[in-house]
Coordinates of C-alpha atoms in Angstrom, one line a residue:
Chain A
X5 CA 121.5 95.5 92.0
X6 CA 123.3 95.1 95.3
X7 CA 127.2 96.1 95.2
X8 CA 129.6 95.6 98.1
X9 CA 129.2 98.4 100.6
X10 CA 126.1 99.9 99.2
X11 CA 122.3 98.9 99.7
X12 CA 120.2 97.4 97.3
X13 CA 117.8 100.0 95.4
X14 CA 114.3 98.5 94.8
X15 CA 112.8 99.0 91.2
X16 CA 110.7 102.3 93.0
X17 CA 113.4 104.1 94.7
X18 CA 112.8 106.8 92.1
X19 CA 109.1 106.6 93.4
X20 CA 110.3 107.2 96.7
X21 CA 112.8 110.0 95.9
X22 CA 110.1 111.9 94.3
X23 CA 107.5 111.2 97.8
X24 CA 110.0 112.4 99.7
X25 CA 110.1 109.7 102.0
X26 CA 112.6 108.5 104.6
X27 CA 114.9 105.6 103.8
X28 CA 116.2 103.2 106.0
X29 CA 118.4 100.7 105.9
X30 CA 116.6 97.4 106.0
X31 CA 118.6 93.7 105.1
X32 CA 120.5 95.3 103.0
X33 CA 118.1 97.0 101.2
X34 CA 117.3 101.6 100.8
X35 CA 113.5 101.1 101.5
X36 CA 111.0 103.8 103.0
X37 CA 110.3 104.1 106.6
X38 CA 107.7 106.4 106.1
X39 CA 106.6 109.2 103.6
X40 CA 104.9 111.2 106.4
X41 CA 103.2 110.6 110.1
X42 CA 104.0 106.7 110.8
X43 CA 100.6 107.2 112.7
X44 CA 99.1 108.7 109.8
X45 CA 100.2 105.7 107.5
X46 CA 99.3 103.4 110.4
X47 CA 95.8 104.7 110.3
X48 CA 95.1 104.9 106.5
X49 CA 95.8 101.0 106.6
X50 CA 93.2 100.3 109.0
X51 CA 90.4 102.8 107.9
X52 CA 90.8 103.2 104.0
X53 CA 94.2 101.7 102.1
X54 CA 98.1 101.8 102.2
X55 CA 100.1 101.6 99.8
X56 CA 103.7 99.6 100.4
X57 CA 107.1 98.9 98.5
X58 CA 107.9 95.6 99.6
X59 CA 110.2 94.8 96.7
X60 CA 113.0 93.8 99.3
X61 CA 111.2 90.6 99.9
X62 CA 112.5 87.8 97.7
X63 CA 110.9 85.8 95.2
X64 CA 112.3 82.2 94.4
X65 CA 110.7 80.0 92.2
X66 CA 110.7 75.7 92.3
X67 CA 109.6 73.8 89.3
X68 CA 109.9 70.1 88.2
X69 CA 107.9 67.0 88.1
X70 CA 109.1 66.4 91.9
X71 CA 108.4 69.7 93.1
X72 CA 105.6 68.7 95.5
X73 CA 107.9 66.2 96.8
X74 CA 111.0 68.8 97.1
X75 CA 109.1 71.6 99.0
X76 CA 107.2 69.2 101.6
X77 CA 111.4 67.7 102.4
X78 CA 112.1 71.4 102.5
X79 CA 109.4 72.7 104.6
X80 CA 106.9 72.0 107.5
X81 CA 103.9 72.1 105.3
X82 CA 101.9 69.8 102.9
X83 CA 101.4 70.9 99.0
X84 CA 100.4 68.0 97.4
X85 CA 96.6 68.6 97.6
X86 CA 97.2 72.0 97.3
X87 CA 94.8 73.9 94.2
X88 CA 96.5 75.9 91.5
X89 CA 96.2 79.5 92.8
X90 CA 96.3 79.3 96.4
X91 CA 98.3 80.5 98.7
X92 CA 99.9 78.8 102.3
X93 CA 102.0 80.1 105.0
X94 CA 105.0 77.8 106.0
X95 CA 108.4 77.2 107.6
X96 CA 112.0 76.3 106.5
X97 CA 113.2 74.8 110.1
X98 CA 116.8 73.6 110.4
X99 CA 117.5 70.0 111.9
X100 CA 117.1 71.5 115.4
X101 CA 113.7 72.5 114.5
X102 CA 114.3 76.4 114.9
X103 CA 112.8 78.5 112.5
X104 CA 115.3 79.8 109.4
X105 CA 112.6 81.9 107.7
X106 CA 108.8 81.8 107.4
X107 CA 107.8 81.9 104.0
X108 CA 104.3 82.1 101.6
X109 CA 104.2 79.6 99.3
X110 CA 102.4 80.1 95.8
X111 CA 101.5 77.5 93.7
X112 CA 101.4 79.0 90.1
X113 CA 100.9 75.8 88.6
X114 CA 100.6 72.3 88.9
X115 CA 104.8 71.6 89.0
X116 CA 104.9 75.5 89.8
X117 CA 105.7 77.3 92.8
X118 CA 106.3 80.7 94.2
X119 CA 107.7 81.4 97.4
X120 CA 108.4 85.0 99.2
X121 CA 110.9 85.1 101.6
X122 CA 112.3 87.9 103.6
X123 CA 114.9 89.9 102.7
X124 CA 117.4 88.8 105.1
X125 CA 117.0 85.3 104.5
X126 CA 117.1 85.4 100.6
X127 CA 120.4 84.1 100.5
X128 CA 120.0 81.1 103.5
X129 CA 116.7 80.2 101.7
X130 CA 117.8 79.9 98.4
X131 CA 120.9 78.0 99.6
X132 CA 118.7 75.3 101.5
X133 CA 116.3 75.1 98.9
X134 CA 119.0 74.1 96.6
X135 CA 120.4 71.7 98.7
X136 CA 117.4 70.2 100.1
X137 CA 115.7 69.3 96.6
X138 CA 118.8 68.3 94.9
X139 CA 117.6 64.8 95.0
X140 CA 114.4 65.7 94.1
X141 CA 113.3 66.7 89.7
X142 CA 113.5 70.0 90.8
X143 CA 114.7 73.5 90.1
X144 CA 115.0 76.6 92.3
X145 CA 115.6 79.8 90.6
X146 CA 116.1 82.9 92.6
X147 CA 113.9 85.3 90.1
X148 CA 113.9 88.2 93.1
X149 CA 115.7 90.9 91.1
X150 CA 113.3 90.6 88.2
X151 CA 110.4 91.6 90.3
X152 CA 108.7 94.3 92.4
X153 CA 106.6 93.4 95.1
X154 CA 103.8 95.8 95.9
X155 CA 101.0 95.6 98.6
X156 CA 97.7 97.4 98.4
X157 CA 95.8 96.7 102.4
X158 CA 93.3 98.1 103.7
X159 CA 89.3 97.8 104.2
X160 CA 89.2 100.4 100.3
X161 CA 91.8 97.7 98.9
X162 CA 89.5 95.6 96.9
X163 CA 87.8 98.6 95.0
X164 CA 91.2 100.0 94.3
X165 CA 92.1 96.9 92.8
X166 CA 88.9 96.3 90.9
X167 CA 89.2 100.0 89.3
X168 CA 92.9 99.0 88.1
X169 CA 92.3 95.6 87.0
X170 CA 91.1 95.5 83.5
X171 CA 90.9 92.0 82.9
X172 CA 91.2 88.6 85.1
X173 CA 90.1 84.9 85.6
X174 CA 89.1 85.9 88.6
X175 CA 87.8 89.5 89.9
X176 CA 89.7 91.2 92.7
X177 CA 86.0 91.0 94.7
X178 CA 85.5 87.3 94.1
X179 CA 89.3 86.5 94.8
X180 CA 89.2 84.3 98.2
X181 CA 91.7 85.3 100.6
X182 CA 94.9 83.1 100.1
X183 CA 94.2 82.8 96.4
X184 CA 96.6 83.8 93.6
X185 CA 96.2 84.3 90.0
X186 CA 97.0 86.5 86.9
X187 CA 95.9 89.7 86.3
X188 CA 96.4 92.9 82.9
X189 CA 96.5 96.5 84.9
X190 CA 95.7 100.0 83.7
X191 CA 97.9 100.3 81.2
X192 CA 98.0 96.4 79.7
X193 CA 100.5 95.9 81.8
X194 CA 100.6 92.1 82.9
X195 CA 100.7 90.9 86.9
X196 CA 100.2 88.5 89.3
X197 CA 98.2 89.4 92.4
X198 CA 97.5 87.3 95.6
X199 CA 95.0 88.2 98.3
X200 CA 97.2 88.2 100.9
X201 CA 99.3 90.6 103.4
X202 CA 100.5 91.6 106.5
X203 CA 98.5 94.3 107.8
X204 CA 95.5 92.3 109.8
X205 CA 93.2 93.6 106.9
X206 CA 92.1 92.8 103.6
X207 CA 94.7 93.3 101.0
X208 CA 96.5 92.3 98.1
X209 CA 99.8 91.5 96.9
X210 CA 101.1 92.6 93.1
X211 CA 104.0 90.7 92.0
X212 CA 105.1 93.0 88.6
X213 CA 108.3 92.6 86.2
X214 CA 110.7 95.4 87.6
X215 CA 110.6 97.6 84.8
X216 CA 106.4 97.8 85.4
X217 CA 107.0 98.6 89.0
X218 CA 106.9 102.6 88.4
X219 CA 103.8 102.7 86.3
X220 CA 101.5 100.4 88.7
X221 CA 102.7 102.6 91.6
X222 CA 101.8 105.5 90.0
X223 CA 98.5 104.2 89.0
X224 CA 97.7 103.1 92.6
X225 CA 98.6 106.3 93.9
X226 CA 96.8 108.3 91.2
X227 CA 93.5 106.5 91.4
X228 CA 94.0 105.5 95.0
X229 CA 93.2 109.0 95.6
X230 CA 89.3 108.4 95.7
X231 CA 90.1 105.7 98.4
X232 CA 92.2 107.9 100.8
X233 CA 95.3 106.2 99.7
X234 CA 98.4 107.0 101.4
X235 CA 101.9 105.3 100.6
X236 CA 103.1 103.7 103.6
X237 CA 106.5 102.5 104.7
X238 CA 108.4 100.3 106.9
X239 CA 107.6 101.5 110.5
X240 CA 103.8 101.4 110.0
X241 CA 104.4 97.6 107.9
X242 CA 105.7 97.0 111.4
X243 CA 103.1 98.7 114.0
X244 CA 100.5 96.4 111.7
X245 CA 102.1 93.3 111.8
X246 CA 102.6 93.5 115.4
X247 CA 98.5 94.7 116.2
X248 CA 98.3 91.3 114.0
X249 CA 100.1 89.6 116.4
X250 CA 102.0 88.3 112.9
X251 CA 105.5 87.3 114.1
X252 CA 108.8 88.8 112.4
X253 CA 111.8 87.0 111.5
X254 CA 114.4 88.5 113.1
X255 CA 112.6 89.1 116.6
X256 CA 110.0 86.4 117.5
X257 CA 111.3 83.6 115.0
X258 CA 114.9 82.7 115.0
X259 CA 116.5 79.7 114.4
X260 CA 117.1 79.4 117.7
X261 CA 113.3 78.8 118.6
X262 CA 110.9 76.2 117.2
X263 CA 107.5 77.2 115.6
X264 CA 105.6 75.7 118.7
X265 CA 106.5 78.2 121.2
X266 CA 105.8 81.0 118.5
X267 CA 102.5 79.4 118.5
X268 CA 102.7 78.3 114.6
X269 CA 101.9 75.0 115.5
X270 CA 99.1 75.1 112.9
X271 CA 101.9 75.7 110.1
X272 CA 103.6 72.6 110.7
X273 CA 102.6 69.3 109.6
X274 CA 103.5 66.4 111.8
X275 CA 101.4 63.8 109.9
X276 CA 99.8 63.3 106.4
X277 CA 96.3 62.7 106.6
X278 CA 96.7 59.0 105.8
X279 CA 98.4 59.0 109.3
X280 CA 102.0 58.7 107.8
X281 CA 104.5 61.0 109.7
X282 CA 105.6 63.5 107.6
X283 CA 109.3 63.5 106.9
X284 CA 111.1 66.7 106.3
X285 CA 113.7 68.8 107.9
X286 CA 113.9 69.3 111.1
X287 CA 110.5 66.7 111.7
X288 CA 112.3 64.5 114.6
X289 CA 113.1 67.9 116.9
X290 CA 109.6 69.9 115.8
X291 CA 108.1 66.3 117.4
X292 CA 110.1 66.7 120.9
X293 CA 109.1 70.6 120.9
X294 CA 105.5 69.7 119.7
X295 CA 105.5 67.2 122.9
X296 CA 107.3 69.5 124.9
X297 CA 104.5 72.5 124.2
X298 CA 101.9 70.2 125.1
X299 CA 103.5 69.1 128.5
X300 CA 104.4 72.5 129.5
X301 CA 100.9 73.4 128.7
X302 CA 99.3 70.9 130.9
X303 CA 101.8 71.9 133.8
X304 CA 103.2 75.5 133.4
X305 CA 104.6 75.3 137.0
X306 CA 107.2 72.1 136.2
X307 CA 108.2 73.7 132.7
X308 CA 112.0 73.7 132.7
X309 CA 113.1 77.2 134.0
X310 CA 114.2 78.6 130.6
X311 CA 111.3 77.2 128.6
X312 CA 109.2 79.9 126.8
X313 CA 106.4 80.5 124.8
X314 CA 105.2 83.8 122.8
X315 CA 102.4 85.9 124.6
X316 CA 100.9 89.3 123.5
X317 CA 100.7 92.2 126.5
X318 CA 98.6 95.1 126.9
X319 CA 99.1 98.2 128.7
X320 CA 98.5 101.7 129.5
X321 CA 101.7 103.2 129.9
X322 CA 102.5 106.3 128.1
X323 CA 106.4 104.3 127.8
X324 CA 106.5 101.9 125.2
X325 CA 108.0 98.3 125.4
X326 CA 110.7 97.6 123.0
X327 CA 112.9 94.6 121.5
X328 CA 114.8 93.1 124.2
X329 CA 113.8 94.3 127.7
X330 CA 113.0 92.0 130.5
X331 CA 110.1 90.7 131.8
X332 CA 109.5 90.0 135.5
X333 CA 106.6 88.7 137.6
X334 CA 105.0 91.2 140.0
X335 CA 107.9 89.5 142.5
X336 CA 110.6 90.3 140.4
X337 CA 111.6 87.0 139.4
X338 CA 112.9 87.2 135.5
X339 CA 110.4 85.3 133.3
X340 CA 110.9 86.6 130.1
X341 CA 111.7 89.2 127.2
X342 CA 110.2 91.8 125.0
X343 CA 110.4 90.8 120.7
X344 CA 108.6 93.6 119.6
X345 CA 106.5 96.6 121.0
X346 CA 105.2 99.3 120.1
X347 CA 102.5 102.4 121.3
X348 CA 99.5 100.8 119.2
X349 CA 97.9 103.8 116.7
X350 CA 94.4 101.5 117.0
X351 CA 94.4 100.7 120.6
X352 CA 95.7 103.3 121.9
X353 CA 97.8 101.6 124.0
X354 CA 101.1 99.8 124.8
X355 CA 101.6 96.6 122.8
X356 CA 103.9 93.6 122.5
X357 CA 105.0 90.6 121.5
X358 CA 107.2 88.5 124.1
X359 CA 108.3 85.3 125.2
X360 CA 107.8 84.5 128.9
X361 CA 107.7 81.0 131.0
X362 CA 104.8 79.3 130.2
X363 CA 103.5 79.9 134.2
X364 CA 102.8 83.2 133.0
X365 CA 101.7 82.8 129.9
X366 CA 98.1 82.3 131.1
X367 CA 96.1 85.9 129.4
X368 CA 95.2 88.3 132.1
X369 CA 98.4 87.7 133.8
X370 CA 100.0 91.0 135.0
X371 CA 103.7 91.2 134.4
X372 CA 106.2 94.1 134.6
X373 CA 108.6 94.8 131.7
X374 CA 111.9 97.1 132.5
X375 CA 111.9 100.4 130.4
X376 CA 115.0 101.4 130.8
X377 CA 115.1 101.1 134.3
X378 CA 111.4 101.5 135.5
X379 CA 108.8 99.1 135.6
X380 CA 105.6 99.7 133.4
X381 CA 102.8 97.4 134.1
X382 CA 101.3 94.8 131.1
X383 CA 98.6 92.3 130.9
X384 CA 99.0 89.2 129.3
X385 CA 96.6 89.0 126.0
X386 CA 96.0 86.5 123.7
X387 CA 97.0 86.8 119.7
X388 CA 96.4 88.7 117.7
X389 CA 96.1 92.0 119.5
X390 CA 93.6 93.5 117.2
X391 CA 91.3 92.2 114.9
X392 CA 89.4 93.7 112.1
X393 CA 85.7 94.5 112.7
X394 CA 84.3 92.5 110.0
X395 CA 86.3 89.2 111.4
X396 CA 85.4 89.7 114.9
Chain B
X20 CA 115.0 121.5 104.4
X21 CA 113.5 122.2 107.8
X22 CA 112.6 125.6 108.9
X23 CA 115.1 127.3 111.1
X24 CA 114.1 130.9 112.5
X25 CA 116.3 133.1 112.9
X26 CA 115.8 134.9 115.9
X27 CA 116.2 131.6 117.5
X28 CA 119.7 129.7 118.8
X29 CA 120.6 126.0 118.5
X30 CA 122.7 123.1 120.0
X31 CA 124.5 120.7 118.1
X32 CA 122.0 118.1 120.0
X33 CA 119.2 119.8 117.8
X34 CA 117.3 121.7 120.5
X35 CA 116.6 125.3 120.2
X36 CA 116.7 128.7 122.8
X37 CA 114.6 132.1 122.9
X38 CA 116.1 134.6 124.5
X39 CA 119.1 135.7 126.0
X40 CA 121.2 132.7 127.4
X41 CA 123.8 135.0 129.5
X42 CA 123.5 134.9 133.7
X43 CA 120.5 135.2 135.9
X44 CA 118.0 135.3 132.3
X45 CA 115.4 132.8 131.6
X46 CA 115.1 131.0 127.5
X47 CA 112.4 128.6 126.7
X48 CA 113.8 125.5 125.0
X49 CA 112.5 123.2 122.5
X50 CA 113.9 120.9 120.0
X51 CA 114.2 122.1 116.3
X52 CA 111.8 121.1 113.5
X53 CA 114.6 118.9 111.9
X54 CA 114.8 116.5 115.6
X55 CA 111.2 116.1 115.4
X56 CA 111.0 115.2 111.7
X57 CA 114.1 112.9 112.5
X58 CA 112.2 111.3 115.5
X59 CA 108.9 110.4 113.9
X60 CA 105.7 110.4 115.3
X61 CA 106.5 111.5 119.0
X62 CA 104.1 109.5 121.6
X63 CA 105.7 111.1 125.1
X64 CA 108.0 113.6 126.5
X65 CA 109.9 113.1 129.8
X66 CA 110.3 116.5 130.5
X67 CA 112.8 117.5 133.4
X68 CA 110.8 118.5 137.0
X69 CA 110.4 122.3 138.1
X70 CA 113.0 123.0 140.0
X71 CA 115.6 120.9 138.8
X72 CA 119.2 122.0 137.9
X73 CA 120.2 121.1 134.1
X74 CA 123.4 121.0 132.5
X75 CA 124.4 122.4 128.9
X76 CA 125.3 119.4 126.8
X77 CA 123.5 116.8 129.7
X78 CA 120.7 114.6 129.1
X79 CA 118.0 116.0 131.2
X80 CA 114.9 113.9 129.8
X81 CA 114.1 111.6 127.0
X82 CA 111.6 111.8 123.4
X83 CA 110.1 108.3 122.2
X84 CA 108.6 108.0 119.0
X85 CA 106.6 105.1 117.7
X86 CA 109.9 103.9 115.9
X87 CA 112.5 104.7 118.9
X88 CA 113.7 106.5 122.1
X89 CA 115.9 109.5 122.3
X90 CA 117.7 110.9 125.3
X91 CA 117.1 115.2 125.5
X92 CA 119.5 117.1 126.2
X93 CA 119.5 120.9 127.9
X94 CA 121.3 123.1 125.6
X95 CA 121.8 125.4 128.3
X96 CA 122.8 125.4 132.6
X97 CA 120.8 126.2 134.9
X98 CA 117.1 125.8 137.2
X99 CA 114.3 124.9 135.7
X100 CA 111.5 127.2 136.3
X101 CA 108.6 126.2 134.1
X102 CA 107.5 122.8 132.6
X103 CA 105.1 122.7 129.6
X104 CA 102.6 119.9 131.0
X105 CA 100.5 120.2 128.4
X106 CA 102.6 117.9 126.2
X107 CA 102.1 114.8 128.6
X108 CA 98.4 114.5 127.3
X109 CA 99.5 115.7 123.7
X110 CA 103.1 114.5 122.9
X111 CA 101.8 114.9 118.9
X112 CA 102.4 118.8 118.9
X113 CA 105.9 118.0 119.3
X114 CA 105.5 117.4 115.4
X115 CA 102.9 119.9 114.4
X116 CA 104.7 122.8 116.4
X117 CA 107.9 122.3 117.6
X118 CA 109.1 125.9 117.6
X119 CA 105.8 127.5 119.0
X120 CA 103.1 125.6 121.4
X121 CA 105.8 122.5 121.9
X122 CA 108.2 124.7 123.6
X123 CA 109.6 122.4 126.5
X124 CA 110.3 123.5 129.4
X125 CA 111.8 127.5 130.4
X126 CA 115.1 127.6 132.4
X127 CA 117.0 130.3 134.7
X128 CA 120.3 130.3 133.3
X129 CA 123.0 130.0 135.7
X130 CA 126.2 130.5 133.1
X131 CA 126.5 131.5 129.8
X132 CA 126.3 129.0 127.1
X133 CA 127.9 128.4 123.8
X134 CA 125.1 127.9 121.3
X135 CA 124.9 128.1 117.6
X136 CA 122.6 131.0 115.2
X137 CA 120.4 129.9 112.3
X138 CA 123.1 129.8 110.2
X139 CA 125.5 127.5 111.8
X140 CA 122.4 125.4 112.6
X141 CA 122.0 125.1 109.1
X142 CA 125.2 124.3 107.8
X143 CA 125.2 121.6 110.6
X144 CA 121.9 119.8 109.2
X145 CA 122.8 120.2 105.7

């Protein structure tokens, strides 16, 4: 679908068309930014259900008798005792240990595996995959532009999805969060449906062949209706993520930073459980920045002067924080910069994601951030920034 | 497509102007239906102070959405003369009213300005 000079249409651009929504221009890709209020959007998510395109997102697929074996080279997690229909979050990290794209892996099957990438990285991921299981009995198939990717979040989700899923293994109520597994929608349409997300609340995501796309939209909308549905796009996928404290690609992981200081040490698997180290990509620098984490941790005030780690921040400006401006102690002395921030719809508040010198990182720090020439004052806070009631 | 009344004048920068802008006359300024809908949800409003002098075609304050920051600009020269405070504690109207209660701020014009009617303002949008 994508042609030189012109962005890639997802399977429900019609969809969109017909909502009126605004497009952006998003790694490559014509996707909504919103339909209506962002707020609005924002606020449907948290208190009844949203409704998102995220067909952008790329779907690759690994299979062979070695795929186990491929995946855990590949990436920082461990698979092998990993269930059929579950879901984990990992890393591809680059022999520098810095962070080429976070993915969700699927295993499908027992030498079957799904993994989601983002959108700008469908072409880096792909191409490492490739070249980091060729070794291995394995084989990666970029099957993104068959698929739509649609995600239903929100407290209402699971009775949306129970009232559209006529038959299952598993029922969209008794589906464990992280698990994945076949579904036949309104319509005997055929789908595969993971309780996952990126909202901070329950949710699920429908993986559908692209020519189904239009119809399960339609049906979500139409019956979503009882639920307080609203589509939602890009800016309040964002405003989420970031309440989440979820990180982005693109502004807090790079491959320029390792997964410790993004605090996604918990995603990244050092050692088996028999004690063996785990080899993979990138294992030899994610053990200096794993050691490195832990002594800057221990004593913030002799971390090197550029070292960083990621830290939420609060505050109660009416002038939000955004990507890129600087962060200062109380002194003045540059500590750090702003990844993400936004005025939060829940919180009422200023939010932000941003990486500072560990001396600071301590929560209830006060720090400064520049806006655009002026101070406004934030608290350090720790991750996520919200949480929903029922996990509090 | 996004109202435009007609009684009303326009910048190319999207705001809009009641009333005469010739010497000595005061307008009330705002910014057009199609700026707010282009700005998303709007969460503050720098306004400029009473008193101050604005430029035509000069940034004199600044709009942030949820998504973004734009500068304002005064589509007319001249002193301030009244500020509409109301928007500091409800930036939102901006959206839900942007030719009537989210007026911005009223200025004293001190020179003539070029502006453009509905229906150059349209064209431009379209």
């Amino acid at each position: 679908m994508t042609s030189p000079g012109s962005s890639a249409l997802s399977p429900l651009d019609a969809q969109h068309r017909a909502l009126d929504a605004t497009l952006t221009e998003f790694a490559g890709w014509s996707m909504p930014l919103r339909y209506g209020s962002q707020i609005a959007e924002h606020e449907a998510v948290r208190r009844n259900v949203g409704l998102f395109d995220v067909s952008h997102m790329a779907q690759i697929r690994l299979t062979g008798t070695q795929v186990v074996a491929g995946l855990e080279w590949s990436l920082t997690g461990l698979f092998a005792d990993m269930p059929v229909g579950r879901a984990k979050y990992s890393l591809l990290c680059n022999a520098r240990g810095g962070v080429v794209d976070d993915l969700i892996v699927y295993r499908t099957g027992v030498t079957d595996f799904l993994v989601i990438a983002n959108a700008g990285n469908r072409a880096v991921v792909v191409t490492e995959l490739l070249e980091r299981c060729e070794s291995f009995d394995v084989q990666v198939e970029d099957v993104s532009d068959a698929y739509a990717l649609l995600a239903v979040q929100g407290p209402r989700a699971q009775e949306l999805l129970e009232d559209v899923v006529t038959d299952s293994s598993v029922r969209p109520r008794e589906a464990r969060y992280f698990s994945c597994h076949d579904v036949t929608m309104e319509g005997q349409v055929g789908a595969w449906v993971a309780r996952t997300g990126y909202t901070g609340e329950d949710g699920f995501e429908i993986l559908v062949a692209a020519e189904h796309a239009p119809h399960v939209w339609d049906v979500l909308l139409a019956r979503g209706g009882a639920y307080g549905i609203l589509p939602c796009g890009l800016a309040a996928r964002d405003s989420l993520r970031l309440e989440a404290g979820m990180p982005l690609h693109g502004a807090e992981l790079t491959p320029e930073r390792d997964p410790f200081s993004a605090g996604l040490h918990w995603a990244v698997k050092l050692t088996r459980a028999t004690g063996d180290p785990h080899e993979c990509v990138g294992a030899e620098a994610l053990t200096e920045a794993s050691v490195a984490l832990e002594s800057w941790r221990e004593q913030p005030q002799n971390a090197p002067v550029d070292a960083r780690i990621l830290v939420g921040l609060l505050g109660n400006g009416r002038r939000a924080a955004r990507t890129g401006y600087d962060v200062r102690t109380l002194d003045g002395v540059a500590v750090g910069h702003i990844t993400s921030g936004v005025p939060s719809p829940t919180l009422g508040q200023q939010i932000a994601m941003a990486y500072v010198h560990p001396a600071v990182a301590s929560p209830g720090t006060v720090l400064h951030v520049d806006v655009r020439g002026r101070d406004e004052v934030m608290e350090v806070h720790p991750l996520p920034l919200y949480t929903r009631p029922d996990r509090t | 497509m996004s109202e435009v009344p007609g009684d009303l004048k326009y910048s190319a920068e999207h705001e809009w102007v009641r009333g005469e802008a010739s010497e000595g006359s005061e307008v009330t300024v705002g910014i057009t239906a199609y700026a707010a809908e282009a700005l998303g949800d709007v969460v503050y409003a720098e306004l400029p102070a009473v008193g101050a002098t604005v430029e035509a075609g000069v940034v004199c304050g600044e709009l942030e959405s949820t998504k973004a920051v734009s500068e304002l600009f005064s589509p007319v020269g001249g002193t301030v003369t009244v500020v509409n405070d109301a928007l500091t504690a409800t930036p939102e109207t901006i959206n839900a009213d942007p030719f009537g209660e989210a007026w911005l701020f009223k200025v004293k014009v001190s020179a003539a300005a070029e502006l453009l009617d509905a229906e150059q303002y349209t064209a431009l949008i379209s």
